[in-house]
Amino acid sequence: MPADFNGTWNLVSNDNFEGYMVALGIDFATRKIAKMLKPQKVIKQEGDSFYIHTTSTFRDYVLQFKVGEEFEEDNKGLDNRKCKTLITWENDKLVCVQTGEKKNRGWTHWLEGDDLHLELRCENQVCRQVFKRA
Ligand code: VLZ
């Protein structure tokens, strides 16, 4: 049985989101707004099929994928750069590699106790987010 990420999750901590956004080339004004946000994630998981909806008062982002199947991601409303995205299981961690213009781009999700963790990577920046069940 893989890890079960199903649920609605609220952001409780967000370390170095600023550095991650700078690495992505997000402009100053957008960063000022974005770093104040407390996004919520709604995750629907059925086997290896995932729907991850990140919502906030400012912008929304939806990602749908099947583990192990590469697809083109548009990052619309984020940095708008297209990349080839592949998500795989590494034990109970969901590991995403986003191949494109930006080096070392991707993220990892895992569960730790009652918390959902997300590490976001771009170039030499790492952002660490923790979510709790809504
Ligand atoms: O999450 O890649 O759960 O896509 C932040 C929206 C969404 C707030 C960040 C506005 C997406 C940002 C993080 C304005 C620049 C992400 C994946 C893993 C699923």
Short mmCIF file of C-alpha atoms and ligand atoms in Angstrom, two decimals:
data_model
loop_
_atom_site.label_atom_id
_atom_site.label_comp_id
_atom_site.label_asym_id
_atom_site.label_seq_id
_atom_site.Cartn_x
_atom_site.Cartn_y
_atom_site.Cartn_z
CA MET A 1 0.00 0.00 0.00
CA PRO A 2 1.46 3.37 -1.00
CA ALA A 3 1.15 6.39 1.30
CA ASP A 4 -2.32 7.98 1.36
CA PHE A 5 -2.21 11.74 0.78
CA ASN A 6 -5.98 12.18 0.41
CA GLY A 7 -7.42 15.17 2.20
CA THR A 8 -7.58 18.91 2.62
CA TRP A 9 -4.42 20.43 4.01
CA ASN A 10 -3.65 23.92 5.32
CA LEU A 11 -0.21 25.49 5.19
CA VAL A 12 1.29 26.03 8.65
CA SER A 13 4.92 26.81 7.79
CA ASN A 14 6.76 27.99 4.71
CA ASP A 15 10.54 28.23 4.89
CA ASN A 16 12.37 30.04 2.06
CA PHE A 17 9.41 30.36 -0.33
CA GLU A 18 10.98 33.73 -1.19
CA GLY A 19 14.24 32.09 -2.33
CA TYR A 20 12.31 29.54 -4.38
CA MET A 21 10.28 32.27 -6.08
CA VAL A 22 13.42 34.32 -6.81
CA ALA A 23 15.01 31.22 -8.40
CA LEU A 24 11.89 30.86 -10.57
CA GLY A 25 12.16 34.50 -11.64
CA ILE A 26 8.85 35.59 -10.05
CA ASP A 27 8.72 39.38 -10.02
CA PHE A 28 8.98 41.47 -6.84
CA ALA A 29 5.34 42.58 -6.65
CA THR A 30 4.02 39.04 -7.13
CA ARG A 31 6.45 37.71 -4.49
CA LYS A 32 5.27 40.28 -1.93
CA ILE A 33 1.72 39.04 -2.31
CA ALA A 34 2.56 35.34 -2.68
CA LYS A 35 4.66 35.11 0.46
CA MET A 36 1.75 36.35 2.61
CA LEU A 37 -0.52 33.55 1.39
CA LYS A 38 -1.56 30.53 3.40
CA PRO A 39 -2.42 28.12 0.57
CA GLN A 40 -4.58 25.07 1.01
CA LYS A 41 -4.02 21.79 -0.80
CA VAL A 42 -6.84 19.47 -1.77
CA ILE A 43 -5.38 16.10 -2.72
CA LYS A 44 -7.37 13.31 -4.37
CA GLN A 45 -5.49 10.08 -4.82
CA GLU A 46 -6.76 6.84 -6.35
CA GLY A 47 -3.96 4.35 -6.66
CA ASP A 48 -1.33 6.11 -8.73
CA SER A 49 -3.71 8.82 -10.07
CA PHE A 50 -3.38 12.18 -8.35
CA TYR A 51 -5.22 15.47 -8.38
CA ILE A 52 -3.51 18.21 -6.36
CA HIS A 53 -5.31 21.54 -6.14
CA THR A 54 -3.32 24.31 -4.48
CA THR A 55 -5.70 27.17 -3.68
CA SER A 56 -5.19 30.64 -2.29
CA THR A 57 -6.95 34.00 -2.27
CA PHE A 58 -4.57 35.14 -5.03
CA ARG A 59 -3.95 32.21 -7.40
CA ASP A 60 -4.85 28.58 -7.88
CA TYR A 61 -2.88 25.77 -9.39
CA VAL A 62 -4.13 22.33 -10.39
CA LEU A 63 -1.86 19.39 -11.13
CA GLN A 64 -3.20 16.04 -12.33
CA PHE A 65 -0.88 13.13 -13.02
CA LYS A 66 -0.26 9.43 -12.89
CA VAL A 67 2.84 8.25 -11.08
CA GLY A 68 5.42 7.05 -13.61
CA GLU A 69 3.88 8.81 -16.65
CA GLU A 70 5.76 11.85 -17.92
CA PHE A 71 3.68 14.81 -19.11
CA GLU A 72 4.09 18.43 -20.14
CA GLU A 73 3.41 20.84 -17.28
CA ASP A 74 2.61 24.49 -18.09
CA ASN A 75 3.04 26.07 -14.62
CA LYS A 76 0.36 28.55 -15.60
CA GLY A 77 0.06 31.40 -13.10
CA LEU A 78 3.32 30.37 -11.45
CA ASP A 79 6.37 31.09 -13.64
CA ASN A 80 4.54 29.98 -16.83
CA ARG A 81 7.56 27.93 -18.02
CA LYS A 82 6.75 24.62 -19.59
CA CYS A 83 8.61 21.57 -18.41
CA LYS A 84 8.55 17.79 -18.74
CA THR A 85 7.33 16.48 -15.44
CA LEU A 86 7.70 13.00 -14.00
CA ILE A 87 6.54 11.91 -10.58
CA THR A 88 7.65 8.62 -9.07
CA TRP A 89 7.43 6.81 -5.76
CA GLU A 90 10.60 6.59 -3.71
CA ASN A 91 9.39 4.35 -0.92
CA ASP A 92 6.52 6.41 0.58
CA LYS A 93 7.71 9.71 -0.86
CA LEU A 94 6.26 11.25 -4.01
CA VAL A 95 9.21 12.66 -5.94
CA CYS A 96 8.73 15.08 -8.84
CA VAL A 97 11.36 16.05 -11.41
CA GLN A 98 10.51 19.04 -13.62
CA THR A 99 12.91 19.02 -16.57
CA GLY A 100 13.22 22.31 -18.45
CA GLU A 101 15.02 25.63 -18.48
CA LYS A 102 15.59 25.68 -14.71
CA LYS A 103 18.16 23.28 -13.27
CA ASN A 104 17.37 21.01 -10.34
CA ARG A 105 13.66 21.79 -10.44
CA GLY A 106 11.18 19.57 -8.66
CA TRP A 107 9.48 18.73 -5.40
CA THR A 108 8.95 15.94 -2.88
CA HIS A 109 5.83 15.19 -0.82
CA TRP A 110 5.74 12.94 2.22
CA LEU A 111 3.73 12.34 5.39
CA GLU A 112 5.25 12.67 8.83
CA GLY A 113 2.95 11.96 11.75
CA ASP A 114 -0.26 13.91 11.01
CA ASP A 115 1.55 16.41 8.80
CA LEU A 116 2.01 16.72 5.06
CA HIS A 117 5.45 17.90 4.01
CA LEU A 118 6.47 19.49 0.72
CA GLU A 119 9.98 20.37 -0.34
CA LEU A 120 10.13 22.61 -3.43
CA ARG A 121 13.43 22.86 -5.29
CA CYS A 122 14.72 25.17 -8.01
CA GLU A 123 18.38 25.71 -8.86
CA ASN A 124 20.16 26.15 -5.51
CA GLN A 125 17.03 27.05 -3.51
CA VAL A 126 14.96 24.77 -1.29
CA CYS A 127 11.59 25.77 0.17
CA ARG A 128 10.11 23.65 2.95
CA GLN A 129 6.38 23.68 3.58
CA VAL A 130 4.35 21.87 6.23
CA PHE A 131 0.57 21.38 6.08
CA LYS A 132 -1.94 20.19 8.66
CA ARG A 133 -5.34 18.60 8.02
CA ALA A 134 -8.11 21.18 7.71
O1 VLZ B 1 2.93 22.09 -5.67
O2 VLZ B 1 4.35 22.86 -7.21
O3 VLZ B 1 1.89 19.94 -4.25
O4 VLZ B 1 1.59 21.47 -8.01
C1 VLZ B 1 1.39 28.50 -5.00
C2 VLZ B 1 0.22 29.30 -5.42
C3 VLZ B 1 1.41 27.21 -5.73
C4 VLZ B 1 0.32 30.66 -4.82
C5 VLZ B 1 2.77 26.61 -5.66
C6 VLZ B 1 0.67 31.74 -5.79
C7 VLZ B 1 2.76 25.29 -6.32
C8 VLZ B 1 2.08 31.74 -6.28
C9 VLZ B 1 3.64 24.40 -5.58
C10 VLZ B 1 2.35 32.92 -7.17
C11 VLZ B 1 3.70 32.86 -7.85
C12 VLZ B 1 3.68 23.06 -6.24
C13 VLZ B 1 2.99 20.81 -6.21
C14 VLZ B 1 3.03 19.85 -5.07
C15 VLZ B 1 1.74 20.54 -7.04
#
